[in-house]
Amino acid sequence: MADYEKLVWNETICAGCGICERSCPSEPGAIVITEGKAVIDYSLCDACGICVKECPVKALSFDVLA
Ligand code: SF4
Ligand code: SF4
């Protein structure tokens, strides 16, 4: 049974807009766009899903890990 959802960033889809970074409620941000690449700090991400909803091109999703 799956018990943990891990945020996944799709580099080939991402437009580098930075909306995910600005929408993340974690402080400091759990997702940071640096030179067009998303860096996700899983120790800060609580898998709230806000960035997944806010991303205009659906480059973020959740992988469910068993
Ligand atoms: S899932 Fe929530 S906490 Fe994690 S990076 Fe996205 S907005 Fe931030
Ligand atoms: S909101 Fe989506 S397209 Fe914009 S930087 Fe984040 S992952 Fe990339």
PDB file of N, CA, C and O and ligand atoms in Angstrom:
ATOM      1  N   MET A   1       0.847  -1.189   0.000  1.00  0.00           N
ATOM      2  CA  MET A   1       0.000   0.000   0.000  1.00  0.00           C
ATOM      3  C   MET A   1       0.886   1.244   0.000  1.00  0.00           C
ATOM      4  O   MET A   1       1.893   1.289   0.700  1.00  0.00           O
ATOM      5  N   ALA A   2       0.514   2.194  -0.788  1.00  0.00           N
ATOM      6  CA  ALA A   2       1.305   3.421  -0.887  1.00  0.00           C
ATOM      7  C   ALA A   2       1.144   4.254   0.370  1.00  0.00           C
ATOM      8  O   ALA A   2       0.050   4.393   0.902  1.00  0.00           O
ATOM      9  N   ASP A   3       2.226   4.798   0.838  1.00  0.00           N
ATOM     10  CA  ASP A   3       2.123   5.593   2.060  1.00  0.00           C
ATOM     11  C   ASP A   3       2.820   6.939   1.942  1.00  0.00           C
ATOM     12  O   ASP A   3       2.793   7.720   2.869  1.00  0.00           O
ATOM     13  N   TYR A   4       3.419   7.232   0.789  1.00  0.00           N
ATOM     14  CA  TYR A   4       4.131   8.502   0.686  1.00  0.00           C
ATOM     15  C   TYR A   4       4.096   8.997  -0.750  1.00  0.00           C
ATOM     16  O   TYR A   4       4.389   8.248  -1.675  1.00  0.00           O
ATOM     17  N   GLU A   5       3.725  10.231  -0.923  1.00  0.00           N
ATOM     18  CA  GLU A   5       3.693  10.814  -2.256  1.00  0.00           C
ATOM     19  C   GLU A   5       4.897  11.734  -2.420  1.00  0.00           C
ATOM     20  O   GLU A   5       5.115  12.633  -1.620  1.00  0.00           O
ATOM     21  N   LYS A   6       5.632  11.488  -3.485  1.00  0.00           N
ATOM     22  CA  LYS A   6       6.841  12.258  -3.734  1.00  0.00           C
ATOM     23  C   LYS A   6       6.630  13.180  -4.938  1.00  0.00           C
ATOM     24  O   LYS A   6       6.242  12.730  -6.017  1.00  0.00           O
ATOM     25  N   LEU A   7       6.912  14.451  -4.736  1.00  0.00           N
ATOM     26  CA  LEU A   7       6.771  15.426  -5.809  1.00  0.00           C
ATOM     27  C   LEU A   7       7.800  15.163  -6.905  1.00  0.00           C
ATOM     28  O   LEU A   7       8.977  14.964  -6.628  1.00  0.00           O
ATOM     29  N   VAL A   8       7.340  15.154  -8.135  1.00  0.00           N
ATOM     30  CA  VAL A   8       8.221  14.891  -9.275  1.00  0.00           C
ATOM     31  C   VAL A   8       8.131  16.056 -10.255  1.00  0.00           C
ATOM     32  O   VAL A   8       7.037  16.533 -10.575  1.00  0.00           O
ATOM     33  N   TRP A   9       9.269  16.505 -10.731  1.00  0.00           N
ATOM     34  CA  TRP A   9       9.339  17.616 -11.670  1.00  0.00           C
ATOM     35  C   TRP A   9       9.753  17.080 -13.041  1.00  0.00           C
ATOM     36  O   TRP A   9      10.715  16.333 -13.142  1.00  0.00           O
ATOM     37  N   ASN A  10       9.018  17.476 -14.075  1.00  0.00           N
ATOM     38  CA  ASN A  10       9.306  17.022 -15.431  1.00  0.00           C
ATOM     39  C   ASN A  10      10.032  18.125 -16.192  1.00  0.00           C
ATOM     40  O   ASN A  10       9.437  19.122 -16.610  1.00  0.00           O
ATOM     41  N   GLU A  11      11.315  17.939 -16.363  1.00  0.00           N
ATOM     42  CA  GLU A  11      12.162  18.964 -16.980  1.00  0.00           C
ATOM     43  C   GLU A  11      11.754  19.277 -18.414  1.00  0.00           C
ATOM     44  O   GLU A  11      11.859  20.421 -18.869  1.00  0.00           O
ATOM     45  N   THR A  12      11.298  18.270 -19.150  1.00  0.00           N
ATOM     46  CA  THR A  12      10.994  18.476 -20.560  1.00  0.00           C
ATOM     47  C   THR A  12       9.728  19.314 -20.748  1.00  0.00           C
ATOM     48  O   THR A  12       9.522  19.889 -21.808  1.00  0.00           O
ATOM     49  N   ILE A  13       8.875  19.386 -19.725  1.00  0.00           N
ATOM     50  CA  ILE A  13       7.629  20.158 -19.822  1.00  0.00           C
ATOM     51  C   ILE A  13       7.788  21.539 -19.207  1.00  0.00           C
ATOM     52  O   ILE A  13       7.197  22.519 -19.678  1.00  0.00           O
ATOM     53  N   CYS A  14       8.586  21.657 -18.172  1.00  0.00           N
ATOM     54  CA  CYS A  14       8.696  22.897 -17.398  1.00  0.00           C
ATOM     55  C   CYS A  14       9.088  24.086 -18.259  1.00  0.00           C
ATOM     56  O   CYS A  14      10.029  24.014 -19.058  1.00  0.00           O
ATOM     57  N   ALA A  15       8.359  25.198 -18.058  1.00  0.00           N
ATOM     58  CA  ALA A  15       8.633  26.427 -18.790  1.00  0.00           C
ATOM     59  C   ALA A  15       9.491  27.395 -17.979  1.00  0.00           C
ATOM     60  O   ALA A  15       9.821  28.474 -18.451  1.00  0.00           O
ATOM     61  N   GLY A  16       9.827  27.010 -16.754  1.00  0.00           N
ATOM     62  CA  GLY A  16      10.696  27.845 -15.926  1.00  0.00           C
ATOM     63  C   GLY A  16      10.054  29.132 -15.442  1.00  0.00           C
ATOM     64  O   GLY A  16      10.761  30.087 -15.118  1.00  0.00           O
ATOM     65  N   CYS A  17       8.729  29.155 -15.341  1.00  0.00           N
ATOM     66  CA  CYS A  17       8.010  30.393 -15.002  1.00  0.00           C
ATOM     67  C   CYS A  17       8.184  30.804 -13.540  1.00  0.00           C
ATOM     68  O   CYS A  17       8.022  31.965 -13.196  1.00  0.00           O
ATOM     69  N   GLY A  18       8.456  29.847 -12.665  1.00  0.00           N
ATOM     70  CA  GLY A  18       8.660  30.156 -11.257  1.00  0.00           C
ATOM     71  C   GLY A  18       7.386  30.241 -10.426  1.00  0.00           C
ATOM     72  O   GLY A  18       7.443  30.563  -9.237  1.00  0.00           O
ATOM     73  N   ILE A  19       6.246  29.946 -11.028  1.00  0.00           N
ATOM     74  CA  ILE A  19       4.976  30.002 -10.280  1.00  0.00           C
ATOM     75  C   ILE A  19       4.991  29.014  -9.121  1.00  0.00           C
ATOM     76  O   ILE A  19       4.529  29.316  -8.018  1.00  0.00           O
ATOM     77  N   CYS A  20       5.550  27.828  -9.350  1.00  0.00           N
ATOM     78  CA  CYS A  20       5.594  26.828  -8.283  1.00  0.00           C
ATOM     79  C   CYS A  20       6.391  27.352  -7.086  1.00  0.00           C
ATOM     80  O   CYS A  20       5.971  27.207  -5.943  1.00  0.00           O
ATOM     81  N   GLU A  21       7.514  27.967  -7.378  1.00  0.00           N
ATOM     82  CA  GLU A  21       8.358  28.521  -6.314  1.00  0.00           C
ATOM     83  C   GLU A  21       7.591  29.567  -5.516  1.00  0.00           C
ATOM     84  O   GLU A  21       7.636  29.580  -4.282  1.00  0.00           O
ATOM     85  N   ARG A  22       6.867  30.423  -6.209  1.00  0.00           N
ATOM     86  CA  ARG A  22       6.128  31.495  -5.527  1.00  0.00           C
ATOM     87  C   ARG A  22       4.896  30.975  -4.802  1.00  0.00           C
ATOM     88  O   ARG A  22       4.433  31.590  -3.838  1.00  0.00           O
ATOM     89  N   SER A  23       4.346  29.861  -5.249  1.00  0.00           N
ATOM     90  CA  SER A  23       3.109  29.360  -4.634  1.00  0.00           C
ATOM     91  C   SER A  23       3.363  28.443  -3.449  1.00  0.00           C
ATOM     92  O   SER A  23       2.448  28.150  -2.690  1.00  0.00           O
ATOM     93  N   CYS A  24       4.591  27.984  -3.277  1.00  0.00           N
ATOM     94  CA  CYS A  24       4.875  27.034  -2.197  1.00  0.00           C
ATOM     95  C   CYS A  24       4.781  27.730  -0.838  1.00  0.00           C
ATOM     96  O   CYS A  24       5.469  28.722  -0.590  1.00  0.00           O
ATOM     97  N   PRO A  25       3.919  27.214   0.050  1.00  0.00           N
ATOM     98  CA  PRO A  25       3.736  27.836   1.362  1.00  0.00           C
ATOM     99  C   PRO A  25       4.848  27.511   2.351  1.00  0.00           C
ATOM    100  O   PRO A  25       4.915  28.104   3.427  1.00  0.00           O
ATOM    101  N   SER A  26       5.705  26.570   1.991  1.00  0.00           N
ATOM    102  CA  SER A  26       6.789  26.187   2.901  1.00  0.00           C
ATOM    103  C   SER A  26       7.780  27.342   3.047  1.00  0.00           C
ATOM    104  O   SER A  26       8.039  28.086   2.110  1.00  0.00           O
ATOM    105  N   GLU A  27       8.303  27.478   4.237  1.00  0.00           N
ATOM    106  CA  GLU A  27       9.252  28.570   4.511  1.00  0.00           C
ATOM    107  C   GLU A  27      10.505  28.019   5.173  1.00  0.00           C
ATOM    108  O   GLU A  27      10.424  27.535   6.301  1.00  0.00           O
ATOM    109  N   PRO A  28      11.660  28.045   4.504  1.00  0.00           N
ATOM    110  CA  PRO A  28      11.884  28.531   3.141  1.00  0.00           C
ATOM    111  C   PRO A  28      11.246  27.613   2.106  1.00  0.00           C
ATOM    112  O   PRO A  28      10.840  26.501   2.445  1.00  0.00           O
ATOM    113  N   GLY A  29      11.170  28.047   0.897  1.00  0.00           N
ATOM    114  CA  GLY A  29      10.464  27.305  -0.138  1.00  0.00           C
ATOM    115  C   GLY A  29      11.046  25.912  -0.362  1.00  0.00           C
ATOM    116  O   GLY A  29      12.259  25.718  -0.367  1.00  0.00           O
ATOM    117  N   ALA A  30      10.146  24.956  -0.567  1.00  0.00           N
ATOM    118  CA  ALA A  30      10.587  23.586  -0.793  1.00  0.00           C
ATOM    119  C   ALA A  30      10.963  23.353  -2.251  1.00  0.00           C
ATOM    120  O   ALA A  30      11.632  22.379  -2.576  1.00  0.00           O
ATOM    121  N   ILE A  31      10.500  24.250  -3.140  1.00  0.00           N
ATOM    122  CA  ILE A  31      10.852  24.118  -4.552  1.00  0.00           C
ATOM    123  C   ILE A  31      11.399  25.460  -5.028  1.00  0.00           C
ATOM    124  O   ILE A  31      10.781  26.504  -4.825  1.00  0.00           O
ATOM    125  N   VAL A  32      12.571  25.402  -5.620  1.00  0.00           N
ATOM    126  CA  VAL A  32      13.242  26.619  -6.079  1.00  0.00           C
ATOM    127  C   VAL A  32      13.675  26.400  -7.520  1.00  0.00           C
ATOM    128  O   VAL A  32      14.256  25.364  -7.849  1.00  0.00           O
ATOM    129  N   ILE A  33      13.368  27.354  -8.383  1.00  0.00           N
ATOM    130  CA  ILE A  33      13.795  27.280  -9.776  1.00  0.00           C
ATOM    131  C   ILE A  33      15.109  28.035  -9.899  1.00  0.00           C
ATOM    132  O   ILE A  33      15.182  29.240  -9.655  1.00  0.00           O
ATOM    133  N   THR A  34      16.159  27.300 -10.250  1.00  0.00           N
ATOM    134  CA  THR A  34      17.478  27.892 -10.404  1.00  0.00           C
ATOM    135  C   THR A  34      17.991  27.593 -11.804  1.00  0.00           C
ATOM    136  O   THR A  34      18.123  26.431 -12.176  1.00  0.00           O
ATOM    137  N   GLU A  35      18.220  28.639 -12.565  1.00  0.00           N
ATOM    138  CA  GLU A  35      18.696  28.504 -13.945  1.00  0.00           C
ATOM    139  C   GLU A  35      17.831  27.520 -14.721  1.00  0.00           C
ATOM    140  O   GLU A  35      18.342  26.650 -15.439  1.00  0.00           O
ATOM    141  N   GLY A  36      16.522  27.659 -14.559  1.00  0.00           N
ATOM    142  CA  GLY A  36      15.577  26.849 -15.318  1.00  0.00           C
ATOM    143  C   GLY A  36      15.359  25.447 -14.799  1.00  0.00           C
ATOM    144  O   GLY A  36      14.592  24.683 -15.392  1.00  0.00           O
ATOM    145  N   LYS A  37      16.018  25.116 -13.708  1.00  0.00           N
ATOM    146  CA  LYS A  37      15.833  23.778 -13.157  1.00  0.00           C
ATOM    147  C   LYS A  37      15.190  23.854 -11.778  1.00  0.00           C
ATOM    148  O   LYS A  37      15.537  24.726 -10.981  1.00  0.00           O
ATOM    149  N   ALA A  38      14.277  22.936 -11.524  1.00  0.00           N
ATOM    150  CA  ALA A  38      13.625  22.899 -10.227  1.00  0.00           C
ATOM    151  C   ALA A  38      14.456  22.089  -9.250  1.00  0.00           C
ATOM    152  O   ALA A  38      14.888  20.984  -9.566  1.00  0.00           O
ATOM    153  N   VAL A  39      14.686  22.670  -8.095  1.00  0.00           N
ATOM    154  CA  VAL A  39      15.365  21.946  -7.023  1.00  0.00           C
ATOM    155  C   VAL A  39      14.345  21.765  -5.908  1.00  0.00           C
ATOM    156  O   VAL A  39      13.814  22.744  -5.379  1.00  0.00           O
ATOM    157  N   ILE A  40      14.057  20.522  -5.588  1.00  0.00           N
ATOM    158  CA  ILE A  40      13.052  20.212  -4.574  1.00  0.00           C
ATOM    159  C   ILE A  40      13.757  19.713  -3.314  1.00  0.00           C
ATOM    160  O   ILE A  40      14.549  18.783  -3.370  1.00  0.00           O
ATOM    161  N   ASP A  41      13.463  20.365  -2.211  1.00  0.00           N
ATOM    162  CA  ASP A  41      14.011  19.920  -0.928  1.00  0.00           C
ATOM    163  C   ASP A  41      12.916  19.109  -0.230  1.00  0.00           C
ATOM    164  O   ASP A  41      11.956  19.658   0.314  1.00  0.00           O
ATOM    165  N   TYR A  42      13.084  17.791  -0.282  1.00  0.00           N
ATOM    166  CA  TYR A  42      12.038  16.925   0.255  1.00  0.00           C
ATOM    167  C   TYR A  42      11.908  17.013   1.775  1.00  0.00           C
ATOM    168  O   TYR A  42      10.885  16.616   2.327  1.00  0.00           O
ATOM    169  N   SER A  43      12.914  17.558   2.420  1.00  0.00           N
ATOM    170  CA  SER A  43      12.803  17.721   3.867  1.00  0.00           C
ATOM    171  C   SER A  43      11.866  18.883   4.208  1.00  0.00           C
ATOM    172  O   SER A  43      11.396  19.000   5.334  1.00  0.00           O
ATOM    173  N   LEU A  44      11.599  19.752   3.225  1.00  0.00           N
ATOM    174  CA  LEU A  44      10.709  20.893   3.445  1.00  0.00           C
ATOM    175  C   LEU A  44       9.332  20.688   2.817  1.00  0.00           C
ATOM    176  O   LEU A  44       8.354  21.305   3.221  1.00  0.00           O
ATOM    177  N   CYS A  45       9.250  19.829   1.800  1.00  0.00           N
ATOM    178  CA  CYS A  45       7.988  19.613   1.083  1.00  0.00           C
ATOM    179  C   CYS A  45       7.062  18.710   1.886  1.00  0.00           C
ATOM    180  O   CYS A  45       7.443  17.611   2.264  1.00  0.00           O
ATOM    181  N   ASP A  46       5.842  19.194   2.136  1.00  0.00           N
ATOM    182  CA  ASP A  46       4.874  18.368   2.860  1.00  0.00           C
ATOM    183  C   ASP A  46       3.816  17.794   1.917  1.00  0.00           C
ATOM    184  O   ASP A  46       2.764  17.346   2.362  1.00  0.00           O
ATOM    185  N   ALA A  47       4.116  17.845   0.612  1.00  0.00           N
ATOM    186  CA  ALA A  47       3.229  17.269  -0.409  1.00  0.00           C
ATOM    187  C   ALA A  47       1.827  17.851  -0.353  1.00  0.00           C
ATOM    188  O   ALA A  47       0.846  17.145  -0.529  1.00  0.00           O
ATOM    189  N   CYS A  48       1.751  19.169  -0.153  1.00  0.00           N
ATOM    190  CA  CYS A  48       0.438  19.827  -0.060  1.00  0.00           C
ATOM    191  C   CYS A  48      -0.273  19.866  -1.415  1.00  0.00           C
ATOM    192  O   CYS A  48      -1.493  19.976  -1.470  1.00  0.00           O
ATOM    193  N   GLY A  49       0.501  19.843  -2.496  1.00  0.00           N
ATOM    194  CA  GLY A  49      -0.099  19.806  -3.830  1.00  0.00           C
ATOM    195  C   GLY A  49      -0.399  21.161  -4.455  1.00  0.00           C
ATOM    196  O   GLY A  49      -0.888  21.217  -5.583  1.00  0.00           O
ATOM    197  N   ILE A  50      -0.114  22.235  -3.752  1.00  0.00           N
ATOM    198  CA  ILE A  50      -0.430  23.564  -4.291  1.00  0.00           C
ATOM    199  C   ILE A  50       0.346  23.823  -5.584  1.00  0.00           C
ATOM    200  O   ILE A  50      -0.223  24.256  -6.582  1.00  0.00           O
ATOM    201  N   CYS A  51       1.639  23.532  -5.585  1.00  0.00           N
ATOM    202  CA  CYS A  51       2.440  23.789  -6.793  1.00  0.00           C
ATOM    203  C   CYS A  51       1.961  22.926  -7.954  1.00  0.00           C
ATOM    204  O   CYS A  51       1.994  23.367  -9.112  1.00  0.00           O
ATOM    205  N   VAL A  52       1.512  21.723  -7.666  1.00  0.00           N
ATOM    206  CA  VAL A  52       1.004  20.834  -8.718  1.00  0.00           C
ATOM    207  C   VAL A  52      -0.215  21.475  -9.381  1.00  0.00           C
ATOM    208  O   VAL A  52      -0.354  21.478 -10.605  1.00  0.00           O
ATOM    209  N   LYS A  53      -1.082  22.072  -8.562  1.00  0.00           N
ATOM    210  CA  LYS A  53      -2.284  22.720  -9.100  1.00  0.00           C
ATOM    211  C   LYS A  53      -1.945  24.013  -9.821  1.00  0.00           C
ATOM    212  O   LYS A  53      -2.579  24.367 -10.813  1.00  0.00           O
ATOM    213  N   GLU A  54      -0.948  24.744  -9.328  1.00  0.00           N
ATOM    214  CA  GLU A  54      -0.629  26.061  -9.879  1.00  0.00           C
ATOM    215  C   GLU A  54       0.197  25.998 -11.163  1.00  0.00           C
ATOM    216  O   GLU A  54       0.163  26.929 -11.965  1.00  0.00           O
ATOM    217  N   CYS A  55       0.952  24.952 -11.364  1.00  0.00           N
ATOM    218  CA  CYS A  55       1.808  24.874 -12.556  1.00  0.00           C
ATOM    219  C   CYS A  55       0.953  24.914 -13.822  1.00  0.00           C
ATOM    220  O   CYS A  55       0.080  24.060 -14.016  1.00  0.00           O
ATOM    221  N   PRO A  56       1.187  25.898 -14.698  1.00  0.00           N
ATOM    222  CA  PRO A  56       0.332  26.076 -15.878  1.00  0.00           C
ATOM    223  C   PRO A  56       0.516  25.005 -16.945  1.00  0.00           C
ATOM    224  O   PRO A  56      -0.346  24.851 -17.809  1.00  0.00           O
ATOM    225  N   VAL A  57       1.616  24.259 -16.885  1.00  0.00           N
ATOM    226  CA  VAL A  57       1.854  23.256 -17.936  1.00  0.00           C
ATOM    227  C   VAL A  57       1.887  21.828 -17.380  1.00  0.00           C
ATOM    228  O   VAL A  57       2.272  20.888 -18.064  1.00  0.00           O
ATOM    229  N   LYS A  58       1.496  21.695 -16.120  1.00  0.00           N
ATOM    230  CA  LYS A  58       1.436  20.382 -15.460  1.00  0.00           C
ATOM    231  C   LYS A  58       2.788  19.651 -15.493  1.00  0.00           C
ATOM    232  O   LYS A  58       2.863  18.462 -15.815  1.00  0.00           O
ATOM    233  N   ALA A  59       3.828  20.390 -15.170  1.00  0.00           N
ATOM    234  CA  ALA A  59       5.162  19.784 -15.122  1.00  0.00           C
ATOM    235  C   ALA A  59       5.439  19.138 -13.775  1.00  0.00           C
ATOM    236  O   ALA A  59       6.461  18.469 -13.608  1.00  0.00           O
ATOM    237  N   LEU A  60       4.528  19.344 -12.823  1.00  0.00           N
ATOM    238  CA  LEU A  60       4.709  18.760 -11.492  1.00  0.00           C
ATOM    239  C   LEU A  60       3.609  17.747 -11.229  1.00  0.00           C
ATOM    240  O   LEU A  60       2.449  17.960 -11.599  1.00  0.00           O
ATOM    241  N   SER A  61       3.992  16.652 -10.619  1.00  0.00           N
ATOM    242  CA  SER A  61       3.018  15.619 -10.297  1.00  0.00           C
ATOM    243  C   SER A  61       3.530  14.856  -9.083  1.00  0.00           C
ATOM    244  O   SER A  61       4.628  15.112  -8.589  1.00  0.00           O
ATOM    245  N   PHE A  62       2.719  13.932  -8.632  1.00  0.00           N
ATOM    246  CA  PHE A  62       3.142  13.112  -7.506  1.00  0.00           C
ATOM    247  C   PHE A  62       3.379  11.683  -7.946  1.00  0.00           C
ATOM    248  O   PHE A  62       2.601  11.123  -8.705  1.00  0.00           O
ATOM    249  N   ASP A  63       4.483  11.135  -7.472  1.00  0.00           N
ATOM    250  CA  ASP A  63       4.748   9.719  -7.626  1.00  0.00           C
ATOM    251  C   ASP A  63       4.439   9.089  -6.281  1.00  0.00           C
ATOM    252  O   ASP A  63       4.899   9.565  -5.254  1.00  0.00           O
ATOM    253  N   VAL A  64       3.650   8.073  -6.302  1.00  0.00           N
ATOM    254  CA  VAL A  64       3.335   7.414  -5.042  1.00  0.00           C
ATOM    255  C   VAL A  64       4.338   6.298  -4.814  1.00  0.00           C
ATOM    256  O   VAL A  64       4.476   5.389  -5.637  1.00  0.00           O
ATOM    257  N   LEU A  65       5.037   6.406  -3.729  1.00  0.00           N
ATOM    258  CA  LEU A  65       6.038   5.405  -3.393  1.00  0.00           C
ATOM    259  C   LEU A  65       5.456   4.417  -2.402  1.00  0.00           C
ATOM    260  O   LEU A  65       4.734   4.781  -1.491  1.00  0.00           O
ATOM    261  N   ALA A  66       5.762   3.185  -2.619  1.00  0.00           N
ATOM    262  CA  ALA A  66       5.249   2.167  -1.703  1.00  0.00           C
ATOM    263  C   ALA A  66       6.028   2.222  -0.401  1.00  0.00           C
ATOM    264  O   ALA A  66       7.180   2.588  -0.374  1.00  0.00           O
TER     265      ALA A  66
HETATM  266  S1  SF4 B   1       3.818  20.125  -2.742  1.00  0.00           S
HETATM  267 FE1  SF4 B   1       3.447  21.968  -1.446  1.00  0.00          FE
HETATM  268  S2  SF4 B   1       5.180  22.009  -0.004  1.00  0.00           S
HETATM  269 FE2  SF4 B   1       5.764  20.643  -1.698  1.00  0.00          FE
HETATM  270  S3  SF4 B   1       6.895  21.964  -3.124  1.00  0.00           S
HETATM  271 FE3  SF4 B   1       4.726  21.910  -3.783  1.00  0.00          FE
HETATM  272  S4  SF4 B   1       3.759  23.709  -2.832  1.00  0.00           S
HETATM  273 FE4  SF4 B   1       5.711  23.305  -1.763  1.00  0.00          FE
HETATM  274  S1  SF4 B   2       5.145  26.298 -12.246  1.00  0.00           S
HETATM  275 FE1  SF4 B   2       5.530  24.554 -13.622  1.00  0.00          FE
HETATM  276  S2  SF4 B   2       6.316  25.463 -15.528  1.00  0.00           S
HETATM  277 FE2  SF4 B   2       6.490  27.004 -13.894  1.00  0.00          FE
HETATM  278  S3  SF4 B   2       8.592  26.736 -13.083  1.00  0.00           S
HETATM  279 FE3  SF4 B   2       7.206  25.510 -11.807  1.00  0.00          FE
HETATM  280  S4  SF4 B   2       7.265  23.419 -12.718  1.00  0.00           S
HETATM  281 FE4  SF4 B   2       8.084  24.867 -14.240  1.00  0.00          FE
END
